Short mmCIF file of C-alpha atoms in Angstrom, two decimals:
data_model
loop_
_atom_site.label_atom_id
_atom_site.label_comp_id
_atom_site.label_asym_id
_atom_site.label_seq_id
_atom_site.Cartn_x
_atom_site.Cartn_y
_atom_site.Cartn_z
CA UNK F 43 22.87 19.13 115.30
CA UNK F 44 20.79 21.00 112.78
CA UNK F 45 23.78 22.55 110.70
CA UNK F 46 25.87 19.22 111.31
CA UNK F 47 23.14 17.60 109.34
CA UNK F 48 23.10 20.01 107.14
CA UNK F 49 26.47 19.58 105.63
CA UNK F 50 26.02 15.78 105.85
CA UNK F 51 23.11 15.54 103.51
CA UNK F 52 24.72 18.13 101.50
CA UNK F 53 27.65 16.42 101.10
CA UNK F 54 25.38 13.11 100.80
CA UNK F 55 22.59 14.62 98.39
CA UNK F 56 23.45 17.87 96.76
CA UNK F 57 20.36 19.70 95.94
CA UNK F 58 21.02 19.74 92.01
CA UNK F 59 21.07 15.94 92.99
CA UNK F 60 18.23 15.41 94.73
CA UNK F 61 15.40 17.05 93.61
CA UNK F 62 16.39 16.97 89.88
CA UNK F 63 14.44 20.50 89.31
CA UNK F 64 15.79 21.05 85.76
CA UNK F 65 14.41 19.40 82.54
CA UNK F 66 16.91 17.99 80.28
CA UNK F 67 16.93 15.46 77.47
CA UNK F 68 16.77 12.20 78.40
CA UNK F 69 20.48 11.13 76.74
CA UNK F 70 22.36 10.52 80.08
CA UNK F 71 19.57 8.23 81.26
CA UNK F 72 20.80 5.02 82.12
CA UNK F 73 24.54 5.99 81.78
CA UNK F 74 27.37 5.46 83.72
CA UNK F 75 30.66 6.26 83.78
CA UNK F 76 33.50 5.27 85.56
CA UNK F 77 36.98 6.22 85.82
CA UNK F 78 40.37 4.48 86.88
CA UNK F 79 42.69 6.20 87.57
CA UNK F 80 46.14 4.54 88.06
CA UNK F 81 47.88 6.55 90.43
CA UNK F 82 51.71 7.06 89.93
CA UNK F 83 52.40 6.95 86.72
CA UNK F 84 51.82 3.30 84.75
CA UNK F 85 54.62 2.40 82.52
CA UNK F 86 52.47 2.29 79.03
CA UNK F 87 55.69 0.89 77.38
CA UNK F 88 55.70 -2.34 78.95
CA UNK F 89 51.64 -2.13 79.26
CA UNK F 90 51.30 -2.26 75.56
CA UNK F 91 54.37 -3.61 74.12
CA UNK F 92 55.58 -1.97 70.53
CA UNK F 93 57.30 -5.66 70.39
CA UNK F 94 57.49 -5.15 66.15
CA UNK F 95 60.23 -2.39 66.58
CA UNK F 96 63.51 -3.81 67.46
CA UNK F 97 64.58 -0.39 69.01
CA UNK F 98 62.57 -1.35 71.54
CA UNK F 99 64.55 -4.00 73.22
CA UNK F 100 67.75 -1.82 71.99
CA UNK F 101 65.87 0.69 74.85
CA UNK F 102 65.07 -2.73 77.21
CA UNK F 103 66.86 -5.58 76.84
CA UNK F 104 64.49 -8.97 76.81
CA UNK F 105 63.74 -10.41 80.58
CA UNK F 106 66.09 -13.38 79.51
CA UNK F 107 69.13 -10.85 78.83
CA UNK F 108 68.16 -9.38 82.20
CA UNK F 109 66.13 -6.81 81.22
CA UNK F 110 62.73 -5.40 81.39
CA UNK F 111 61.57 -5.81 78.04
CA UNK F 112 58.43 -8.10 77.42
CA UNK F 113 58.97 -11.03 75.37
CA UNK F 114 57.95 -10.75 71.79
CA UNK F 115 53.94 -13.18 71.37
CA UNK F 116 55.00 -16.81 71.00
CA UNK F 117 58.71 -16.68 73.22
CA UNK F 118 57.19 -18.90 75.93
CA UNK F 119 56.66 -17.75 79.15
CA UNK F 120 56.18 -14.20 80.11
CA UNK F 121 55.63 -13.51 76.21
CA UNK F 122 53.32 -10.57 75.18
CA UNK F 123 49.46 -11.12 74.13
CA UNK F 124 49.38 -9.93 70.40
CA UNK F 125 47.27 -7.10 68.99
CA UNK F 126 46.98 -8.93 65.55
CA UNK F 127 47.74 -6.63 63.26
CA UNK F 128 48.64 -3.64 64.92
CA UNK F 129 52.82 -4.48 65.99
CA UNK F 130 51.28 -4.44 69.60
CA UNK F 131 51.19 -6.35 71.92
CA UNK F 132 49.28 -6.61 75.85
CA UNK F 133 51.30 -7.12 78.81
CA UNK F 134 50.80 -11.07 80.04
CA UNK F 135 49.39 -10.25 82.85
CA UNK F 136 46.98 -8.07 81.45
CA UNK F 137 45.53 -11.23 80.04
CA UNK F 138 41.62 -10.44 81.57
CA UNK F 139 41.63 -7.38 78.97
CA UNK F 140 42.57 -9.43 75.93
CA UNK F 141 39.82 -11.34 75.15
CA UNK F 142 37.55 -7.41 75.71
CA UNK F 143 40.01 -6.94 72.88
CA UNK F 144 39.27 -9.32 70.46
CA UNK F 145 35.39 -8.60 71.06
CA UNK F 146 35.87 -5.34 70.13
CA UNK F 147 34.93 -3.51 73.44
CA UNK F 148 38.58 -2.25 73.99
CA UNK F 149 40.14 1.05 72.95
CA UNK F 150 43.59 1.15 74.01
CA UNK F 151 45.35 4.65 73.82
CA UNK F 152 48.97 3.89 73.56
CA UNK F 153 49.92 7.46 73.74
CA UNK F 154 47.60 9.49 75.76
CA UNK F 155 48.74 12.47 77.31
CA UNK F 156 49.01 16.50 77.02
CA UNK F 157 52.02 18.52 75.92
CA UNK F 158 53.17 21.12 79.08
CA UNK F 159 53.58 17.60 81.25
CA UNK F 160 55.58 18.67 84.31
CA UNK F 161 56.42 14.97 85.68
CA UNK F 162 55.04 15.54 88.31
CA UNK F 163 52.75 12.76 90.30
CA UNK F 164 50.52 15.90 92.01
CA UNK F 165 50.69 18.28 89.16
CA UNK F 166 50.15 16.26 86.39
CA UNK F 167 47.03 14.71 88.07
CA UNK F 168 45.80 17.57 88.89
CA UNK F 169 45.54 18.98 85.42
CA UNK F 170 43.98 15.69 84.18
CA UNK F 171 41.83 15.57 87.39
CA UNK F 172 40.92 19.67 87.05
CA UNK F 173 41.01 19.24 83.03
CA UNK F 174 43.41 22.24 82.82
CA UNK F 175 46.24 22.91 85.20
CA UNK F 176 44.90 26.28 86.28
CA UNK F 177 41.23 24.83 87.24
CA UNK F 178 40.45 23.67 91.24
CA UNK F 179 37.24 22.55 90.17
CA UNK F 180 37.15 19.20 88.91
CA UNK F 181 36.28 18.25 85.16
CA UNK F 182 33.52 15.45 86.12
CA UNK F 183 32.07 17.79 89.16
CA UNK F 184 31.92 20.60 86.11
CA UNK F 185 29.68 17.71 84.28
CA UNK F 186 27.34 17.15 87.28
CA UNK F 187 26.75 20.97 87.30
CA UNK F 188 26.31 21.72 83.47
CA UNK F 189 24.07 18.43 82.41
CA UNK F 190 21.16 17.95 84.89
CA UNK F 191 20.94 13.89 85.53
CA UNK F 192 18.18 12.64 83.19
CA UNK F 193 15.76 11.92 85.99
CA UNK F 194 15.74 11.25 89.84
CA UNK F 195 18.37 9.54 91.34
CA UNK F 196 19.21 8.24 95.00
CA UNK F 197 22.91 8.83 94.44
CA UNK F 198 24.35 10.23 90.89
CA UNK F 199 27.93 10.52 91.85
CA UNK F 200 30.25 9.03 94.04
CA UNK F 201 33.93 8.65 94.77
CA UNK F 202 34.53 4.70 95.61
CA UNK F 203 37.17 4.54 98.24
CA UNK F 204 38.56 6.75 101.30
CA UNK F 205 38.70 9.57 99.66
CA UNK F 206 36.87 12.34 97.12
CA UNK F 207 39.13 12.15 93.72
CA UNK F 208 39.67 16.07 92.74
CA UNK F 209 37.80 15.01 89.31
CA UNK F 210 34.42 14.94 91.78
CA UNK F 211 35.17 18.01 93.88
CA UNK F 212 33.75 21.23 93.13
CA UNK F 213 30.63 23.08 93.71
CA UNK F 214 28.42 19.85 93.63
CA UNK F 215 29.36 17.99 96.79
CA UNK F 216 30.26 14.40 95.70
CA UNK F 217 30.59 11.21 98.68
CA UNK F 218 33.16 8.79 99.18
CA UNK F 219 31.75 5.08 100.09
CA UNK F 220 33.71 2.36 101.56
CA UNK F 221 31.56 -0.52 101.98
CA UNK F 222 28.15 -0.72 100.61
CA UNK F 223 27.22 -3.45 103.12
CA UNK F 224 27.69 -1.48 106.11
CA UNK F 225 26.32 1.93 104.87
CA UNK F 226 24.64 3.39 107.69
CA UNK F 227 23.61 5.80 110.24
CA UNK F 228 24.73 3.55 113.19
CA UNK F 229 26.57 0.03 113.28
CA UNK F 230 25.16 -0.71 116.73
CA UNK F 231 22.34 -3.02 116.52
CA UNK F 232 19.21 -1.75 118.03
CA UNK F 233 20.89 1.74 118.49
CA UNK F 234 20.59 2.13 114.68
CA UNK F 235 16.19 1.60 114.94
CA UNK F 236 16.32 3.65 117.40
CA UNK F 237 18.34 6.63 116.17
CA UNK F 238 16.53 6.34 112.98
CA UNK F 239 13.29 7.11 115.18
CA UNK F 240 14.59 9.85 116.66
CA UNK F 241 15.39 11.61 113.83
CA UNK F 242 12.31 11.04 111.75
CA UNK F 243 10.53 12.56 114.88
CA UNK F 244 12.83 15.22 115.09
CA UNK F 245 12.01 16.35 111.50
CA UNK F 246 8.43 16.07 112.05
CA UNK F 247 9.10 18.42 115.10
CA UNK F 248 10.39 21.03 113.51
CA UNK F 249 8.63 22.20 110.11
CA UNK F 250 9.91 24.83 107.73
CA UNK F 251 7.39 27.13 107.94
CA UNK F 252 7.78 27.52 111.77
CA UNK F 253 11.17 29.23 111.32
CA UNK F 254 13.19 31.66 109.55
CA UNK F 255 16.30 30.54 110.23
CA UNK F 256 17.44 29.06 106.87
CA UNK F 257 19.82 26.03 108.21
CA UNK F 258 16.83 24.71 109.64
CA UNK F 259 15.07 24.84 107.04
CA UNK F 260 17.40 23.17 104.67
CA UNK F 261 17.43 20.17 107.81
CA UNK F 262 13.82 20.41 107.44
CA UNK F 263 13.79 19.71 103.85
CA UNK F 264 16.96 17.65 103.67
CA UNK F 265 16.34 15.57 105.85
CA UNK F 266 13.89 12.99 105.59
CA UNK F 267 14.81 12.46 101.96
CA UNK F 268 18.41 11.52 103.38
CA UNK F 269 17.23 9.46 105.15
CA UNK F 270 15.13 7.87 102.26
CA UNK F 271 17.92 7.74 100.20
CA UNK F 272 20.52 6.30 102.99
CA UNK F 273 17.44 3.44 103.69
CA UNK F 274 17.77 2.53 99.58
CA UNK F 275 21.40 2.24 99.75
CA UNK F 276 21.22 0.26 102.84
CA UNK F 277 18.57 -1.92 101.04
CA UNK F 278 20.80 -3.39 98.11
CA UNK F 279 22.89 -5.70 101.04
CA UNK F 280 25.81 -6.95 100.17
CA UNK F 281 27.32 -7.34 96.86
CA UNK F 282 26.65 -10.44 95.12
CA UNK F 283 28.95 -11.19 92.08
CA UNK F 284 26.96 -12.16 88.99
CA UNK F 285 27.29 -14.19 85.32
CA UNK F 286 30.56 -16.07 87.34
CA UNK F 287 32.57 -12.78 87.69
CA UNK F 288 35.65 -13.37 89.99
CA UNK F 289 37.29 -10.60 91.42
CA UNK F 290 40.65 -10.01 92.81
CA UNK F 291 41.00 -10.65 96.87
CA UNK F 292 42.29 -6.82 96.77
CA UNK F 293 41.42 -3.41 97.62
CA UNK F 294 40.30 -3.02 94.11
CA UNK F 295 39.29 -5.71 93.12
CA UNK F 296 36.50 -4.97 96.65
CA UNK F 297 35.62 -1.72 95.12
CA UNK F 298 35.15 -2.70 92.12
CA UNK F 299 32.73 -5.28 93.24
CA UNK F 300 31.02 -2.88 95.34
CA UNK F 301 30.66 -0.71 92.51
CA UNK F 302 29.04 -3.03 89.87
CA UNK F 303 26.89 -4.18 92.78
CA UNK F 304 25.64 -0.36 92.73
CA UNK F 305 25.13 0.14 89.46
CA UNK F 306 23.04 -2.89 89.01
CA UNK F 307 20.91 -2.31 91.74
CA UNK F 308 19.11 0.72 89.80
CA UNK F 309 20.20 3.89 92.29
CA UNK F 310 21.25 6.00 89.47
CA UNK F 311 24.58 6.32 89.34
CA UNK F 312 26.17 8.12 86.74
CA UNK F 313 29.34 9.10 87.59
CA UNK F 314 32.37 7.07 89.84
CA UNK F 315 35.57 7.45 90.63
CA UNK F 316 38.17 4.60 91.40
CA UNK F 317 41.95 4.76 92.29
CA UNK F 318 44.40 1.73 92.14
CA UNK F 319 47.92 3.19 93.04
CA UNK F 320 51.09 1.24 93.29
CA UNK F 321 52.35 2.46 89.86
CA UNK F 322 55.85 4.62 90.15
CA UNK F 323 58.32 1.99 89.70
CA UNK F 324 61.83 3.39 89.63
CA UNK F 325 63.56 0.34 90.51
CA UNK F 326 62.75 -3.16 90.24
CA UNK F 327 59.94 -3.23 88.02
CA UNK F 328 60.44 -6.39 86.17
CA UNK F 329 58.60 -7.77 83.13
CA UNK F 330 56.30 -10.52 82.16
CA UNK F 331 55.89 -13.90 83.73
CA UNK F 332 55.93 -13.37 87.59
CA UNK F 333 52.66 -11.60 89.40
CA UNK F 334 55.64 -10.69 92.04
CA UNK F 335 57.06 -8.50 89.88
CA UNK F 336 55.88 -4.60 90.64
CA UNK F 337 54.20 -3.80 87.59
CA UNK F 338 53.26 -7.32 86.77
CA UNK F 339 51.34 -7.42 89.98
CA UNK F 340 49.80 -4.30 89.61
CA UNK F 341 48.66 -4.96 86.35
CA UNK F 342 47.32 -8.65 87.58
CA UNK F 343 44.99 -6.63 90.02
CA UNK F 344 43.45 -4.13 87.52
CA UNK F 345 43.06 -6.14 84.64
CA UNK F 346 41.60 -8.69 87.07
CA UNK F 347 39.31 -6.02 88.67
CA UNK F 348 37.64 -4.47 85.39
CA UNK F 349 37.03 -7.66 83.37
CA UNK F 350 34.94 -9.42 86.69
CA UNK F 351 33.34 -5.85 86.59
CA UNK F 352 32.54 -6.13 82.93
CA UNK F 353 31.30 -9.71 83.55
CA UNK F 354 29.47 -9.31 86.74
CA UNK F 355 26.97 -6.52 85.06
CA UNK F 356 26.82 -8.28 81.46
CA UNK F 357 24.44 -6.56 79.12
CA UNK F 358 24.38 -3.85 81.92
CA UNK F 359 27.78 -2.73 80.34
CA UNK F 360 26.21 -1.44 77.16
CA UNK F 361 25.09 1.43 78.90
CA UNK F 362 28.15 1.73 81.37
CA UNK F 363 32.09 2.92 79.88
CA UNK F 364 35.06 2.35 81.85
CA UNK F 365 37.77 4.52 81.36
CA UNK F 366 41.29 4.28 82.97
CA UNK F 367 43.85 6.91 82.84
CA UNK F 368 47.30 8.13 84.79
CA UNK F 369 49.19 11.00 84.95
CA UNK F 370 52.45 10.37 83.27
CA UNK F 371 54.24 7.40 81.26
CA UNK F 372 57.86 6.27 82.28
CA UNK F 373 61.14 6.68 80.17
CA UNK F 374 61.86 4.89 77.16
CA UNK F 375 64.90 3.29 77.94
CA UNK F 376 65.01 1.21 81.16
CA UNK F 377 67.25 2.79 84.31
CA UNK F 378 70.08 1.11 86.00
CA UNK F 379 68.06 -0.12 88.93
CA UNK F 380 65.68 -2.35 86.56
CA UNK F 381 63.16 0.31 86.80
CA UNK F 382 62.05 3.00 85.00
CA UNK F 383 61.47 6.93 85.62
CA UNK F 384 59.04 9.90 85.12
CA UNK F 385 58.37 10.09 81.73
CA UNK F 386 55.00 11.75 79.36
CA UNK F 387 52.45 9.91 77.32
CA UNK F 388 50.99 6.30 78.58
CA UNK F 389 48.93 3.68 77.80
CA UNK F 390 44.81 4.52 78.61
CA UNK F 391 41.86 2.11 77.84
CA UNK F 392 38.30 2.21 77.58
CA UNK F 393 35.77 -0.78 77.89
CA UNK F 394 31.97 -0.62 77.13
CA UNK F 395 29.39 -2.16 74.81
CA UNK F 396 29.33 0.96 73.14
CA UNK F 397 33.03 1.18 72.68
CA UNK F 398 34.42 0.66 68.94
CA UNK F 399 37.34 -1.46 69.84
CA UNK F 400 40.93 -0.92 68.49
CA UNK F 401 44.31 0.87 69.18
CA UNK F 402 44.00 4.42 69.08
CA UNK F 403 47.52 6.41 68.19
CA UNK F 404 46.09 9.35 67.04
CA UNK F 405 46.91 11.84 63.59
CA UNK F 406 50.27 11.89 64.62
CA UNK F 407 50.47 8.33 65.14
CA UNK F 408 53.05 5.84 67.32
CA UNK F 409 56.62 6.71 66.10
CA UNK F 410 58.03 4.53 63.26
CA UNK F 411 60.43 3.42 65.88
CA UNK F 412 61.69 4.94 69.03
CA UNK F 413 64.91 5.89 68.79
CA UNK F 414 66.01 8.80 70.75
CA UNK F 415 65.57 11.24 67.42
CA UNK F 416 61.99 10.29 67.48
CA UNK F 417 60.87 10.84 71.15
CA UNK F 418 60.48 13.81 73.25
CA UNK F 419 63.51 15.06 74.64
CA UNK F 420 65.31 11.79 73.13
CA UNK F 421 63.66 10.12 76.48
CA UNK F 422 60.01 10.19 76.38
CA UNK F 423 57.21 8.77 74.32
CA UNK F 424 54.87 12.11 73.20
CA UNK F 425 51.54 12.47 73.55
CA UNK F 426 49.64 11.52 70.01
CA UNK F 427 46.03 11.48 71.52
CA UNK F 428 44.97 14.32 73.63
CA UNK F 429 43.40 13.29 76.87
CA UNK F 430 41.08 16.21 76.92
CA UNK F 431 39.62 14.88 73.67
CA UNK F 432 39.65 11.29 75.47
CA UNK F 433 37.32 13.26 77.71
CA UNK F 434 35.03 15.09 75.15
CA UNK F 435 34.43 11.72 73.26
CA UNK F 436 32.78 10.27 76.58
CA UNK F 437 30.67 13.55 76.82
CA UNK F 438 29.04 13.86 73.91
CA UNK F 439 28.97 10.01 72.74
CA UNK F 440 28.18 8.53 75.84
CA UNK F 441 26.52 11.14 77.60
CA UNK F 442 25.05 13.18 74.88
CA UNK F 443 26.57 16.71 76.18
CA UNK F 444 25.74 19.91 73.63
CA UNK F 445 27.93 22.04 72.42
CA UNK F 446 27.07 24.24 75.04
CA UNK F 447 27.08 21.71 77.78
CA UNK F 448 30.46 20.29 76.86
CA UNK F 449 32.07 24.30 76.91
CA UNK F 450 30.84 24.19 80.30
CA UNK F 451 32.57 21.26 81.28
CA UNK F 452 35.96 21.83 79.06
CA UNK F 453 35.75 25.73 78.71
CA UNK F 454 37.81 26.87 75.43
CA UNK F 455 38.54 23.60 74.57
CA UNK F 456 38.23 22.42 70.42
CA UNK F 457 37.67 19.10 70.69
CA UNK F 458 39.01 16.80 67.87
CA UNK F 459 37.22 14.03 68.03
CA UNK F 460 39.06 10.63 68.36
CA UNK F 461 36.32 8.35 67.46
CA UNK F 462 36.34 5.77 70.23
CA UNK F 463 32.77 5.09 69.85
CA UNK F 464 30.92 2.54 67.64
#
């Protein structure tokens, strides 16, 4: 029982987490960050539509030839959302993001990526996840260990969903949560009082000083702030959507909820994970107009997800950044199956107060126009912004890392900054 607890509370609480023992400038306080990640590979081509180059529906042919190209803004039904200015334009069914867009508290990243992509779903996100492809420890566990949270927290990390994303896994032990409602130590009615009882009195049993034995020691300490902290995260209830935010009736659009619900309820998160798969669409992947179609109705459900979350925690978000991000774009031009395969660079996004809003195409910049001389291997859309820079930006602007602090978290990386933030 003792070392069974043990690991739970570690696992629950690291001791970096709990006790907060380190002094550190106060520029994470209040801060939270939380990544998307898009699992699968999004197609950033159809995402955000170059719709001003005419090579691009030479590469897709317009959905009313029969292709998978998005309509140019204006074409009626299933027609692109505009990026005044830019030669961009949104996905239709991206529509909750636009109007983040025009308020200036969207980046979009047309082009994000790394050179050495292997087109691989597992690799690929593993060297985004890890940071570098011969890391295991993950790049926002590396954070948690380097930058001491700003003060005491009941929970400053968590993975929201089934499973630990390999960005939280490393030597700070990071949770998973499900369902905020239900968080517990027992779902059985009375059984729960009671078990709760027992352990209290077990703890009070069993002091620290009466043994050597350093498990039960760490249960002796451990414990009752576990159960502390378990009895605050119990005490927010059940989410309760705020400032009219509607979310999707999905997995995601749940967890997202859940999340926001979280944040606003003061526990001190900093850091969260989210996945939304559904993404590698070799065949049938149509275009705009239709939430049936693959991408269309994946899109629908993230776009729907973050802008309730931005809405549901209102001025809250000028202290919170969303970031989304997936391992690998598809190809340029559209395969025979109305789908499209593994390709490089894809669209990311960022949303917060603090965001300085715009497309982002880095020094390179987006291709004049993408014929097959001007992509990578004649097939694929090259990285121009460099997601480990995506990365740093969020560090040391949002989080305040030092120089020192962000080496720690993306060793031997030179960071050129992108400017995302206002």
């Amino acid at each position: 029982m003792g070392l069974a607890a043990t690991a739970f509370a570690a696992n629950m609480f690291p001791l970096e987490v709990l006790f907060q023992s380190r002094a550190h400038a106060a520029s994470n306080a209040g801060k939270t960050l939380v990544v998307v990640f898009q699992r699968g590979g999004n197609d950033g081509l159809n995402t955000i539509v170059p719709y001003s180059d005419p090579q691009y529906y030479v590469m897709r042919p317009r959905s009313t030839n029969g292709g998978i190209g998005i309509l140019p803004p204006g074409s009626g039904d299933g027609s692109g959302l505009d990026l005044a200015g830019t030669g961009f334009a949104m996905h239709p069914s991206i529509l909750p993001l636009h109007g983040l867009y025009t308020s200036n508290r969207l980046a979009i990243l047309p082009a994000a990526g790394f050179a050495g992509s292997t087109q691989s779903h597992f690799t690929d996100q593993d060297t985004i996840e890890h940071g570098f492809p011969d890391r295991r420890d993950g790049w926002l566990n590396r954070y948690l260990a380097a930058v001491p949270a700003a003060g005491a927290s009941t929970i400053r990390a968590a993975a929201i969903g089934d499973d630990v994303a390999k960005s939280l896994r490393g030597t700070v032990l990071v949770p998973s949560l499900t369902d905020v409602s239900s968080f517990s130590f027992a779902r059985l009615g009375s059984s729960k009082a009671a078990l709760e009882a027992n352990l209290r009195a077990m703890y009070a049993q069993d002091p620290a000083s009466s043994t050597t034995n350093p498990a039960r020691a760490a249960v002796h300490a451990l414990g009752p702030e576990l159960m502390n902290r378990v009895a605050a995260i119990e005490g927010i209830g059940a989410a309760a959507p705020q400032n009219g935010a509607t979310y999707p009736n999905t997995t995601f659009g749940r967890e997202m909820r859940d999340l926001a619900h979280i944040i606003r309820s003061g526990l001190g998160l900093e850091v969260a994970t989210v996945d939304i798969g559904g993404w590698d669409t070799h065949d049938d992947q149509g275009a705009g107009g239709a939430a049936a179609n693959r991408q269309a109705g994946r899109l629908a459900d993230f776009s729907g997800g973050i802008r309730a979350f931005v809405d549901d925690l209102g001025p809250l978000m000028n202290n919170v950044v969303v970031m989304t991000c997936t391992e690998f774009g598809r190809t340029v031009r559209q395969n025979a199956s109305g789908g499209t395969d593994h390709g490089k660079a894809s669209a990311w996004f960022l949303v917060g107060g603090s965001i300085k809003g715009g497309v982002y195409s880095g020094a390179a910049g987006w291709p004049n126009s993408i014929t097959e001389a001007n992509l990578d291997e004649g097939r694929y859309i090259r990285p121009t912004v460099e997601f480990r820079d995506v990365f740093a930006d969020v560090l040391v602007k949002h989080f305040g890392a030092s120089t020192s602090e962000l080496g720690a978290v993306l060793p031997g990386h030179v960071h050129a900054p992108v400017g995302l933030f206002a």
